[in-house]
């Protein structure tokens, strides 16, 4: 990696140490806790699936039954009762799921012999691990078979019709037009559901429900296009909201390739409780890591919420924190698609140079990370012609600074979710720009003390000052006092706090143990 | 009566740019279909200047049409809330002191599952938007911004608690008309409690027009490019108008 900005390596290392120090006490908190959705994710990995006639998913039924029987049972981990029911009834996972959906209560059975339960659980863990490993291997095999066929940066497009079958048409067309990554954006409000809907869905607002069946349908469709095009098409969805780890589990099982996963997005932008989010994000990221799924973090949101020029440092600060929380969960740099965005007010003089400086800075500070670069959205307007010009500038910066994942801007961003032709115009624009300036990054350097270098140094300095301030009071307090994204989130406020679970001395989660072992990370140890 | 038509490079040439997608393969037949389609919309003349495949079964077209249709410009009535006559911040405060004589209480939120805060913040937060200070900065306004994802019930309860004079509602997501349902629900809830007339009710958002808002039972609607001074001017004038009537 070229070093064009001459940022001080020492200062960058110091910023990383600050992030490490901030994340450390949070990690201690996380490791002592589980949550309803962490438990449900564990059940999903074990095979719990389906829903009752009212649409309540089996994993929710099980967790609710166990909690209703005795709230302290969840402190042992929910899996104990589910596997106990498997052992006692002698049924298969599918049979047990059907019974639960029909009203059977797993907590009604007394606990049987521990060794038998553990043997059965080990079998389930192996089965899940094998399936996920298989997915990872299939992805790796296809990507190496078709190496060099994807665009660089990867061109990323969103579909959002609300109807999975319509999404398939749009996604197929987008892939045929040259997109490498298809993200199925979720319906408004799914983040606030404390369950994951079941089955294929055709009704959504501004997006499509993330369900395991929808994942499967889209995966199959993209695999088909990929075979035709001899180019691997990556599938993305959102592990965010109140069900982060469950959606991560579904993504791992259905071979998604990328997932939106930010350590603080839920807290700041969806008003989800902070403790809950920190606990959820870790387990979800462990699953992502094991599945070889690239996470995409949500730094762009800081820039759309506040002024993008003034608050540029919040992006770097968040990237460093996301990186640290990612490391804690076993994600290597190559799976850390840290986010940033081209969101400055287009009327700022030299705005382009500042954007270039910040994109290059991200590249140099995170050299191995597949950075996810987001297009202008906030200042997009009904003037689609201006919008197209802004997207062209964005495409230029992305290629000039070797970004990894390039989310294509839509000229109609301010108007509606994209039409099919909007996506085509976006791909066409990006391909034109990126081909036209292929060698630019290699050929061009920046003037010493010029606008670009000065801006990068300034943002790094501001980031360090900010992280020092956050470190001084601790992350929980910093969020409570509104240091991030200008919003204040009380520690015990927000949604989902009631779903937090303190791990008991005999907490048992063999999936978590297996992930920790395979990922080489440590977590809290239960008492057994 | 003033007759106008689209202007390309000559008065009344009626030239219009169009682009659209058809669910058919690209090719001569697709282009001819596109041309005929444009003519069927009443254009007198059409040239398809560009076509491109979007996938095996879809194609994209750029076309120019010439229309003879016209409009009597003088007969047109705009749908936007009157912002020309609005006062600035100082004007609003002076108006409140003179005609109301106490602080005006304004509560705002982005309701339902809509998580977009930037629009309501632009109207309410201290900092404001585009060099227009927000309502929190107005000395004679007591402003409460409840943020986003606020249920209608909660907004109403809060408004009752602080004895609000006006309620501001932001709706940004409009897909499948969720905003219409959300906006209508607030009015219904207020009416059910017999409290609709207690408040000046203001709707806002990029896809909200004044006409739409009024149809839904609001006093006014503000769309793109509206600022706190427009909203404040409307609210205080409406309050005084109601006092008098
Ligand atoms: C920033 C942004 C976000 C951010 C919001 C961050 C935040 N803290 O608010 C995030 C990333 C969270 C987000 C999420 C989503 N977004 Co969004 N978002 C935008 C974006 C890029 C900019 C909006 C903005 O901030 N504009 C700047 C403000 C100042 O403008 P404004 O809102 O129009 O407000 C002005 C006026 O309308 C008016 N006004 C607004 N409210 C009020 C209220 C009153 C009382 C008054 C008087 C005036 C008023 O005054 C303001 C100042 O002039 C727009 C695209 C665009 N360029 O418009 C999409 C957009 C609004 N989002 C969209 C969608 C679909 C979503 C999601 C549903 C996507 C998804 N499936 O997850 C989610 C919504 C989740 C949810 N639960 O709501 C769509 C909406 C499509 C539609 N018409 O339904 C848009 C248009 C993008 C697109 N093309 O798809 N989004």
mmCIF file with all atom_site columns, C-alpha atoms and ligand atoms in Angstrom, chain A residues 160 185-189 191 205-208 238 265 269-270 300-301 304-305 343 377-381 412-418, chain B residues 109 113-123 129 149 168-175 202-207 222-227 231, ligand 1:
data_model
loop_
_atom_site.group_PDB
_atom_site.id
_atom_site.type_symbol
_atom_site.label_atom_id
_atom_site.label_alt_id
_atom_site.label_comp_id
_atom_site.label_asym_id
_atom_site.label_entity_id
_atom_site.label_seq_id
_atom_site.pdbx_PDB_ins_code
_atom_site.Cartn_x
_atom_site.Cartn_y
_atom_site.Cartn_z
_atom_site.occupancy
_atom_site.B_iso_or_equiv
_atom_site.pdbx_formal_charge
_atom_site.auth_seq_id
_atom_site.auth_comp_id
_atom_site.auth_asym_id
_atom_site.auth_atom_id
_atom_site.pdbx_PDB_model_num
ATOM   1   C  CA  . UNK A 1 160 ? -35.794 -2.942 -2.192 1.00 0.00 ? 160 UNK A CA  1
ATOM   2   C  CA  . UNK A 1 185 ? -32.510 -3.841 1.939  1.00 0.00 ? 185 UNK A CA  1
ATOM   3   C  CA  . UNK A 1 186 ? -34.841 -4.594 4.805  1.00 0.00 ? 186 UNK A CA  1
ATOM   4   C  CA  . UNK A 1 187 ? -38.305 -3.317 5.307  1.00 0.00 ? 187 UNK A CA  1
ATOM   5   C  CA  . UNK A 1 188 ? -38.820 -0.247 7.455  1.00 0.00 ? 188 UNK A CA  1
ATOM   6   C  CA  . UNK A 1 189 ? -39.227 -1.252 11.075 1.00 0.00 ? 189 UNK A CA  1
ATOM   7   C  CA  . UNK A 1 191 ? -34.951 -3.565 13.121 1.00 0.00 ? 191 UNK A CA  1
ATOM   8   C  CA  . UNK A 1 205 ? -42.195 -0.953 3.179  1.00 0.00 ? 205 UNK A CA  1
ATOM   9   C  CA  . UNK A 1 206 ? -39.059 0.461  1.626  1.00 0.00 ? 206 UNK A CA  1
ATOM   10  C  CA  . UNK A 1 207 ? -37.494 -2.971 1.679  1.00 0.00 ? 207 UNK A CA  1
ATOM   11  C  CA  . UNK A 1 208 ? -38.072 -6.688 2.053  1.00 0.00 ? 208 UNK A CA  1
ATOM   12  C  CA  . UNK A 1 238 ? -28.623 -6.594 7.415  1.00 0.00 ? 238 UNK A CA  1
ATOM   13  C  CA  . UNK A 1 265 ? -25.816 1.729  14.806 1.00 0.00 ? 265 UNK A CA  1
ATOM   14  C  CA  . UNK A 1 269 ? -29.952 5.415  14.952 1.00 0.00 ? 269 UNK A CA  1
ATOM   15  C  CA  . UNK A 1 270 ? -32.657 2.974  16.035 1.00 0.00 ? 270 UNK A CA  1
ATOM   16  C  CA  . UNK A 1 300 ? -22.128 6.777  6.732  1.00 0.00 ? 300 UNK A CA  1
ATOM   17  C  CA  . UNK A 1 301 ? -24.979 7.384  9.167  1.00 0.00 ? 301 UNK A CA  1
ATOM   18  C  CA  . UNK A 1 304 ? -26.065 11.966 7.025  1.00 0.00 ? 304 UNK A CA  1
ATOM   19  C  CA  . UNK A 1 305 ? -27.199 12.806 10.540 1.00 0.00 ? 305 UNK A CA  1
ATOM   20  C  CA  . UNK A 1 343 ? -21.617 13.128 1.981  1.00 0.00 ? 343 UNK A CA  1
ATOM   21  C  CA  . UNK A 1 377 ? -27.396 10.615 -0.424 1.00 0.00 ? 377 UNK A CA  1
ATOM   22  C  CA  . UNK A 1 378 ? -28.244 13.522 1.830  1.00 0.00 ? 378 UNK A CA  1
ATOM   23  C  CA  . UNK A 1 379 ? -27.569 16.231 -0.728 1.00 0.00 ? 379 UNK A CA  1
ATOM   24  C  CA  . UNK A 1 380 ? -29.101 14.335 -3.565 1.00 0.00 ? 380 UNK A CA  1
ATOM   25  C  CA  . UNK A 1 381 ? -32.185 16.178 -4.691 1.00 0.00 ? 381 UNK A CA  1
ATOM   26  C  CA  . UNK A 1 412 ? -32.993 9.288  -8.006 1.00 0.00 ? 412 UNK A CA  1
ATOM   27  C  CA  . UNK A 1 413 ? -31.845 8.845  -4.392 1.00 0.00 ? 413 UNK A CA  1
ATOM   28  C  CA  . UNK A 1 414 ? -33.998 11.702 -3.107 1.00 0.00 ? 414 UNK A CA  1
ATOM   29  C  CA  . UNK A 1 415 ? -37.095 10.489 -4.899 1.00 0.00 ? 415 UNK A CA  1
ATOM   30  C  CA  . UNK A 1 416 ? -37.780 6.789  -4.636 1.00 0.00 ? 416 UNK A CA  1
ATOM   31  C  CA  . UNK A 1 417 ? -36.196 3.399  -4.115 1.00 0.00 ? 417 UNK A CA  1
ATOM   32  C  CA  . UNK A 1 418 ? -34.326 2.675  -7.345 1.00 0.00 ? 418 UNK A CA  1
ATOM   33  C  CA  . UNK B 2 109 ? -41.778 14.175 16.130 1.00 0.00 ? 109 UNK B CA  1
ATOM   34  C  CA  . UNK B 2 113 ? -41.696 3.493  12.379 1.00 0.00 ? 113 UNK B CA  1
ATOM   35  C  CA  . UNK B 2 114 ? -40.133 6.309  10.399 1.00 0.00 ? 114 UNK B CA  1
ATOM   36  C  CA  . UNK B 2 115 ? -36.580 6.795  11.668 1.00 0.00 ? 115 UNK B CA  1
ATOM   37  C  CA  . UNK B 2 116 ? -35.692 9.951  9.731  1.00 0.00 ? 116 UNK B CA  1
ATOM   38  C  CA  . UNK B 2 117 ? -34.805 12.666 12.212 1.00 0.00 ? 117 UNK B CA  1
ATOM   39  C  CA  . UNK B 2 118 ? -32.981 15.098 9.979  1.00 0.00 ? 118 UNK B CA  1
ATOM   40  C  CA  . UNK B 2 119 ? -36.118 16.770 8.624  1.00 0.00 ? 119 UNK B CA  1
ATOM   41  C  CA  . UNK B 2 120 ? -37.772 17.422 11.973 1.00 0.00 ? 120 UNK B CA  1
ATOM   42  C  CA  . UNK B 2 121 ? -34.395 18.410 13.427 1.00 0.00 ? 121 UNK B CA  1
ATOM   43  C  CA  . UNK B 2 122 ? -34.003 20.940 10.628 1.00 0.00 ? 122 UNK B CA  1
ATOM   44  C  CA  . UNK B 2 123 ? -37.214 22.601 11.775 1.00 0.00 ? 123 UNK B CA  1
ATOM   45  C  CA  . UNK B 2 129 ? -30.989 24.274 8.596  1.00 0.00 ? 129 UNK B CA  1
ATOM   46  C  CA  . UNK B 2 149 ? -40.026 6.414  15.661 1.00 0.00 ? 149 UNK B CA  1
ATOM   47  C  CA  . UNK B 2 168 ? -45.517 19.037 14.224 1.00 0.00 ? 168 UNK B CA  1
ATOM   48  C  CA  . UNK B 2 169 ? -45.350 15.698 12.479 1.00 0.00 ? 169 UNK B CA  1
ATOM   49  C  CA  . UNK B 2 170 ? -42.671 14.598 10.061 1.00 0.00 ? 170 UNK B CA  1
ATOM   50  C  CA  . UNK B 2 171 ? -43.137 11.775 7.569  1.00 0.00 ? 171 UNK B CA  1
ATOM   51  C  CA  . UNK B 2 172 ? -40.326 10.892 5.203  1.00 0.00 ? 172 UNK B CA  1
ATOM   52  C  CA  . UNK B 2 173 ? -40.960 7.288  4.207  1.00 0.00 ? 173 UNK B CA  1
ATOM   53  C  CA  . UNK B 2 174 ? -43.906 7.226  1.841  1.00 0.00 ? 174 UNK B CA  1
ATOM   54  C  CA  . UNK B 2 175 ? -43.697 3.773  0.368  1.00 0.00 ? 175 UNK B CA  1
ATOM   55  C  CA  . UNK B 2 202 ? -48.691 20.673 11.060 1.00 0.00 ? 202 UNK B CA  1
ATOM   56  C  CA  . UNK B 2 203 ? -47.446 17.917 8.749  1.00 0.00 ? 203 UNK B CA  1
ATOM   57  C  CA  . UNK B 2 204 ? -44.122 18.016 6.971  1.00 0.00 ? 204 UNK B CA  1
ATOM   58  C  CA  . UNK B 2 205 ? -41.741 15.988 4.839  1.00 0.00 ? 205 UNK B CA  1
ATOM   59  C  CA  . UNK B 2 206 ? -40.275 15.887 1.363  1.00 0.00 ? 206 UNK B CA  1
ATOM   60  C  CA  . UNK B 2 207 ? -43.357 14.272 -0.164 1.00 0.00 ? 207 UNK B CA  1
ATOM   61  C  CA  . UNK B 2 222 ? -44.802 21.781 4.435  1.00 0.00 ? 222 UNK B CA  1
ATOM   62  C  CA  . UNK B 2 223 ? -42.649 20.083 1.831  1.00 0.00 ? 223 UNK B CA  1
ATOM   63  C  CA  . UNK B 2 224 ? -39.069 20.354 0.649  1.00 0.00 ? 224 UNK B CA  1
ATOM   64  C  CA  . UNK B 2 225 ? -37.256 23.597 1.354  1.00 0.00 ? 225 UNK B CA  1
ATOM   65  C  CA  . UNK B 2 226 ? -39.365 24.659 4.290  1.00 0.00 ? 226 UNK B CA  1
ATOM   66  C  CA  . UNK B 2 227 ? -37.804 26.213 7.370  1.00 0.00 ? 227 UNK B CA  1
ATOM   67  C  CA  . UNK B 2 231 ? -43.698 26.934 10.312 1.00 0.00 ? 231 UNK B CA  1
HETATM 68  C  C1  . LIG C 3 .   ? -30.381 10.274 5.728  1.00 0.00 ? 1   LIG C C1  1
HETATM 69  C  C2  . LIG C 3 .   ? -31.348 9.238  5.248  1.00 0.00 ? 1   LIG C C2  1
HETATM 70  C  C3  . LIG C 3 .   ? -31.559 8.127  6.059  1.00 0.00 ? 1   LIG C C3  1
HETATM 71  C  C4  . LIG C 3 .   ? -30.881 7.945  7.395  1.00 0.00 ? 1   LIG C C4  1
HETATM 72  C  C5  . LIG C 3 .   ? -31.625 8.799  8.429  1.00 0.00 ? 1   LIG C C5  1
HETATM 73  C  C6  . LIG C 3 .   ? -30.714 9.330  9.491  1.00 0.00 ? 1   LIG C C6  1
HETATM 74  C  C7  . LIG C 3 .   ? -31.442 10.234 10.382 1.00 0.00 ? 1   LIG C C7  1
HETATM 75  N  N1  . LIG C 3 .   ? -30.916 10.345 11.572 1.00 0.00 ? 1   LIG C N1  1
HETATM 76  O  O1  . LIG C 3 .   ? -32.466 10.832 10.032 1.00 0.00 ? 1   LIG C O1  1
HETATM 77  C  C8  . LIG C 3 .   ? -31.052 6.427  7.652  1.00 0.00 ? 1   LIG C C8  1
HETATM 78  C  C9  . LIG C 3 .   ? -29.835 5.707  7.126  1.00 0.00 ? 1   LIG C C9  1
HETATM 79  C  C10 . LIG C 3 .   ? -31.297 5.990  9.072  1.00 0.00 ? 1   LIG C C10 1
HETATM 80  C  C11 . LIG C 3 .   ? -32.204 6.099  6.707  1.00 0.00 ? 1   LIG C C11 1
HETATM 81  C  C12 . LIG C 3 .   ? -32.950 4.965  6.836  1.00 0.00 ? 1   LIG C C12 1
HETATM 82  C  C13 . LIG C 3 .   ? -33.931 4.610  5.934  1.00 0.00 ? 1   LIG C C13 1
HETATM 83  N  N2  . LIG C 3 .   ? -34.286 5.263  4.814  1.00 0.00 ? 1   LIG C N2  1
HETATM 84  CO CO1 . LIG C 3 .   ? -33.605 6.968  4.335  1.00 0.00 ? 1   LIG C CO1 1
HETATM 85  N  N3  . LIG C 3 .   ? -32.882 8.499  3.566  1.00 0.00 ? 1   LIG C N3  1
HETATM 86  C  C14 . LIG C 3 .   ? -32.031 9.381  4.013  1.00 0.00 ? 1   LIG C C14 1
HETATM 87  C  C15 . LIG C 3 .   ? -31.772 10.448 2.931  1.00 0.00 ? 1   LIG C C15 1
HETATM 88  C  C16 . LIG C 3 .   ? -30.468 10.106 2.263  1.00 0.00 ? 1   LIG C C16 1
HETATM 89  C  C17 . LIG C 3 .   ? -31.705 11.893 3.375  1.00 0.00 ? 1   LIG C C17 1
HETATM 90  C  C18 . LIG C 3 .   ? -32.877 12.373 4.213  1.00 0.00 ? 1   LIG C C18 1
HETATM 91  C  C19 . LIG C 3 .   ? -32.493 13.670 4.833  1.00 0.00 ? 1   LIG C C19 1
HETATM 92  O  O2  . LIG C 3 .   ? -31.957 13.674 5.917  1.00 0.00 ? 1   LIG C O2  1
HETATM 93  N  N4  . LIG C 3 .   ? -32.713 14.806 4.141  1.00 0.00 ? 1   LIG C N4  1
HETATM 94  C  C20 . LIG C 3 .   ? -32.384 16.128 4.629  1.00 0.00 ? 1   LIG C C20 1
HETATM 95  C  C21 . LIG C 3 .   ? -33.616 16.745 5.350  1.00 0.00 ? 1   LIG C C21 1
HETATM 96  C  C22 . LIG C 3 .   ? -33.277 18.111 5.921  1.00 0.00 ? 1   LIG C C22 1
HETATM 97  O  O3  . LIG C 3 .   ? -34.615 16.888 4.368  1.00 0.00 ? 1   LIG C O3  1
HETATM 98  P  P1  . LIG C 3 .   ? -36.132 16.459 4.619  1.00 0.00 ? 1   LIG C P1  1
HETATM 99  O  O4  . LIG C 3 .   ? -36.222 15.256 5.451  1.00 0.00 ? 1   LIG C O4  1
HETATM 100 O  O5  . LIG C 3 .   ? -36.824 16.451 3.329  1.00 0.00 ? 1   LIG C O5  1
HETATM 101 O  O6  . LIG C 3 .   ? -36.717 17.666 5.510  1.00 0.00 ? 1   LIG C O6  1
HETATM 102 C  C23 . LIG C 3 .   ? -37.036 18.931 4.974  1.00 0.00 ? 1   LIG C C23 1
HETATM 103 C  C24 . LIG C 3 .   ? -38.476 19.019 4.482  1.00 0.00 ? 1   LIG C C24 1
HETATM 104 O  O7  . LIG C 3 .   ? -39.006 17.829 3.965  1.00 0.00 ? 1   LIG C O7  1
HETATM 105 C  C25 . LIG C 3 .   ? -39.235 19.527 5.643  1.00 0.00 ? 1   LIG C C25 1
HETATM 106 N  N5  . LIG C 3 .   ? -39.696 18.632 6.684  1.00 0.00 ? 1   LIG C N5  1
HETATM 107 C  C26 . LIG C 3 .   ? -39.395 17.378 7.013  1.00 0.00 ? 1   LIG C C26 1
HETATM 108 N  N6  . LIG C 3 .   ? -40.042 16.979 8.091  1.00 0.00 ? 1   LIG C N6  1
HETATM 109 C  C27 . LIG C 3 .   ? -40.814 18.008 8.480  1.00 0.00 ? 1   LIG C C27 1
HETATM 110 C  C28 . LIG C 3 .   ? -41.707 18.130 9.522  1.00 0.00 ? 1   LIG C C28 1
HETATM 111 C  C29 . LIG C 3 .   ? -42.388 19.340 9.694  1.00 0.00 ? 1   LIG C C29 1
HETATM 112 C  C30 . LIG C 3 .   ? -43.341 19.470 10.813 1.00 0.00 ? 1   LIG C C30 1
HETATM 113 C  C31 . LIG C 3 .   ? -42.169 20.407 8.799  1.00 0.00 ? 1   LIG C C31 1
HETATM 114 C  C32 . LIG C 3 .   ? -42.867 21.656 8.978  1.00 0.00 ? 1   LIG C C32 1
HETATM 115 C  C33 . LIG C 3 .   ? -41.271 20.261 7.769  1.00 0.00 ? 1   LIG C C33 1
HETATM 116 C  C34 . LIG C 3 .   ? -40.600 19.077 7.604  1.00 0.00 ? 1   LIG C C34 1
HETATM 117 O  O8  . LIG C 3 .   ? -38.312 20.405 6.230  1.00 0.00 ? 1   LIG C O8  1
HETATM 118 C  C35 . LIG C 3 .   ? -36.987 19.904 6.129  1.00 0.00 ? 1   LIG C C35 1
HETATM 119 C  C36 . LIG C 3 .   ? -36.061 21.067 5.896  1.00 0.00 ? 1   LIG C C36 1
HETATM 120 O  O9  . LIG C 3 .   ? -36.376 21.748 4.727  1.00 0.00 ? 1   LIG C O9  1
HETATM 121 C  C37 . LIG C 3 .   ? -33.000 10.236 1.977  1.00 0.00 ? 1   LIG C C37 1
HETATM 122 C  C38 . LIG C 3 .   ? -32.751 10.520 0.516  1.00 0.00 ? 1   LIG C C38 1
HETATM 123 C  C39 . LIG C 3 .   ? -32.784 11.986 0.236  1.00 0.00 ? 1   LIG C C39 1
HETATM 124 N  N7  . LIG C 3 .   ? -31.722 12.504 -0.319 1.00 0.00 ? 1   LIG C N7  1
HETATM 125 O  O10 . LIG C 3 .   ? -33.758 12.652 0.545  1.00 0.00 ? 1   LIG C O10 1
HETATM 126 C  C40 . LIG C 3 .   ? -33.330 8.757  2.205  1.00 0.00 ? 1   LIG C C40 1
HETATM 127 C  C41 . LIG C 3 .   ? -34.761 8.281  2.061  1.00 0.00 ? 1   LIG C C41 1
HETATM 128 C  C42 . LIG C 3 .   ? -35.680 9.313  2.672  1.00 0.00 ? 1   LIG C C42 1
HETATM 129 N  N8  . LIG C 3 .   ? -34.779 7.044  2.852  1.00 0.00 ? 1   LIG C N8  1
HETATM 130 C  C43 . LIG C 3 .   ? -35.534 6.127  2.338  1.00 0.00 ? 1   LIG C C43 1
HETATM 131 C  C44 . LIG C 3 .   ? -35.733 4.839  2.891  1.00 0.00 ? 1   LIG C C44 1
HETATM 132 C  C45 . LIG C 3 .   ? -36.600 3.886  2.088  1.00 0.00 ? 1   LIG C C45 1
HETATM 133 C  C46 . LIG C 3 .   ? -35.147 4.486  4.098  1.00 0.00 ? 1   LIG C C46 1
HETATM 134 C  C47 . LIG C 3 .   ? -35.317 3.129  4.783  1.00 0.00 ? 1   LIG C C47 1
HETATM 135 C  C48 . LIG C 3 .   ? -36.752 2.635  4.841  1.00 0.00 ? 1   LIG C C48 1
HETATM 136 C  C49 . LIG C 3 .   ? -34.409 2.129  4.120  1.00 0.00 ? 1   LIG C C49 1
HETATM 137 C  C50 . LIG C 3 .   ? -34.531 0.765  4.757  1.00 0.00 ? 1   LIG C C50 1
HETATM 138 N  N9  . LIG C 3 .   ? -35.289 -0.099 4.118  1.00 0.00 ? 1   LIG C N9  1
HETATM 139 O  O11 . LIG C 3 .   ? -33.941 0.515  5.758  1.00 0.00 ? 1   LIG C O11 1
HETATM 140 C  C51 . LIG C 3 .   ? -34.757 3.425  6.185  1.00 0.00 ? 1   LIG C C51 1
HETATM 141 C  C52 . LIG C 3 .   ? -35.873 3.879  7.068  1.00 0.00 ? 1   LIG C C52 1
HETATM 142 C  C53 . LIG C 3 .   ? -35.870 3.230  8.326  1.00 0.00 ? 1   LIG C C53 1
HETATM 143 C  C54 . LIG C 3 .   ? -37.025 3.787  9.108  1.00 0.00 ? 1   LIG C C54 1
HETATM 144 N  N10 . LIG C 3 .   ? -37.442 3.053  10.096 1.00 0.00 ? 1   LIG C N10 1
HETATM 145 O  O12 . LIG C 3 .   ? -37.521 4.855  8.842  1.00 0.00 ? 1   LIG C O12 1
HETATM 146 C  C55 . LIG C 3 .   ? -36.179 6.593  1.072  1.00 0.00 ? 1   LIG C C55 1
HETATM 147 C  C56 . LIG C 3 .   ? -37.654 6.928  1.213  1.00 0.00 ? 1   LIG C C56 1
HETATM 148 C  C57 . LIG C 3 .   ? -38.411 6.480  -0.013 1.00 0.00 ? 1   LIG C C57 1
HETATM 149 C  C58 . LIG C 3 .   ? -39.824 6.845  0.166  1.00 0.00 ? 1   LIG C C58 1
HETATM 150 N  N11 . LIG C 3 .   ? -40.230 7.950  -0.437 1.00 0.00 ? 1   LIG C N11 1
HETATM 151 O  O13 . LIG C 3 .   ? -40.531 6.168  0.860  1.00 0.00 ? 1   LIG C O13 1
HETATM 152 C  C59 . LIG C 3 .   ? -35.243 7.783  0.653  1.00 0.00 ? 1   LIG C C59 1
HETATM 153 C  C60 . LIG C 3 .   ? -35.919 8.855  -0.189 1.00 0.00 ? 1   LIG C C60 1
HETATM 154 C  C61 . LIG C 3 .   ? -34.038 7.153  -0.101 1.00 0.00 ? 1   LIG C C61 1
HETATM 155 C  C62 . LIG C 3 .   ? -34.446 6.329  -1.281 1.00 0.00 ? 1   LIG C C62 1
HETATM 156 N  N12 . LIG C 3 .   ? -34.387 6.864  -2.483 1.00 0.00 ? 1   LIG C N12 1
HETATM 157 O  O14 . LIG C 3 .   ? -34.785 5.181  -1.150 1.00 0.00 ? 1   LIG C O14 1
HETATM 158 N  N13 . LIG C 3 .   ? -32.356 7.055  5.762  1.00 0.00 ? 1   LIG C N13 1
#
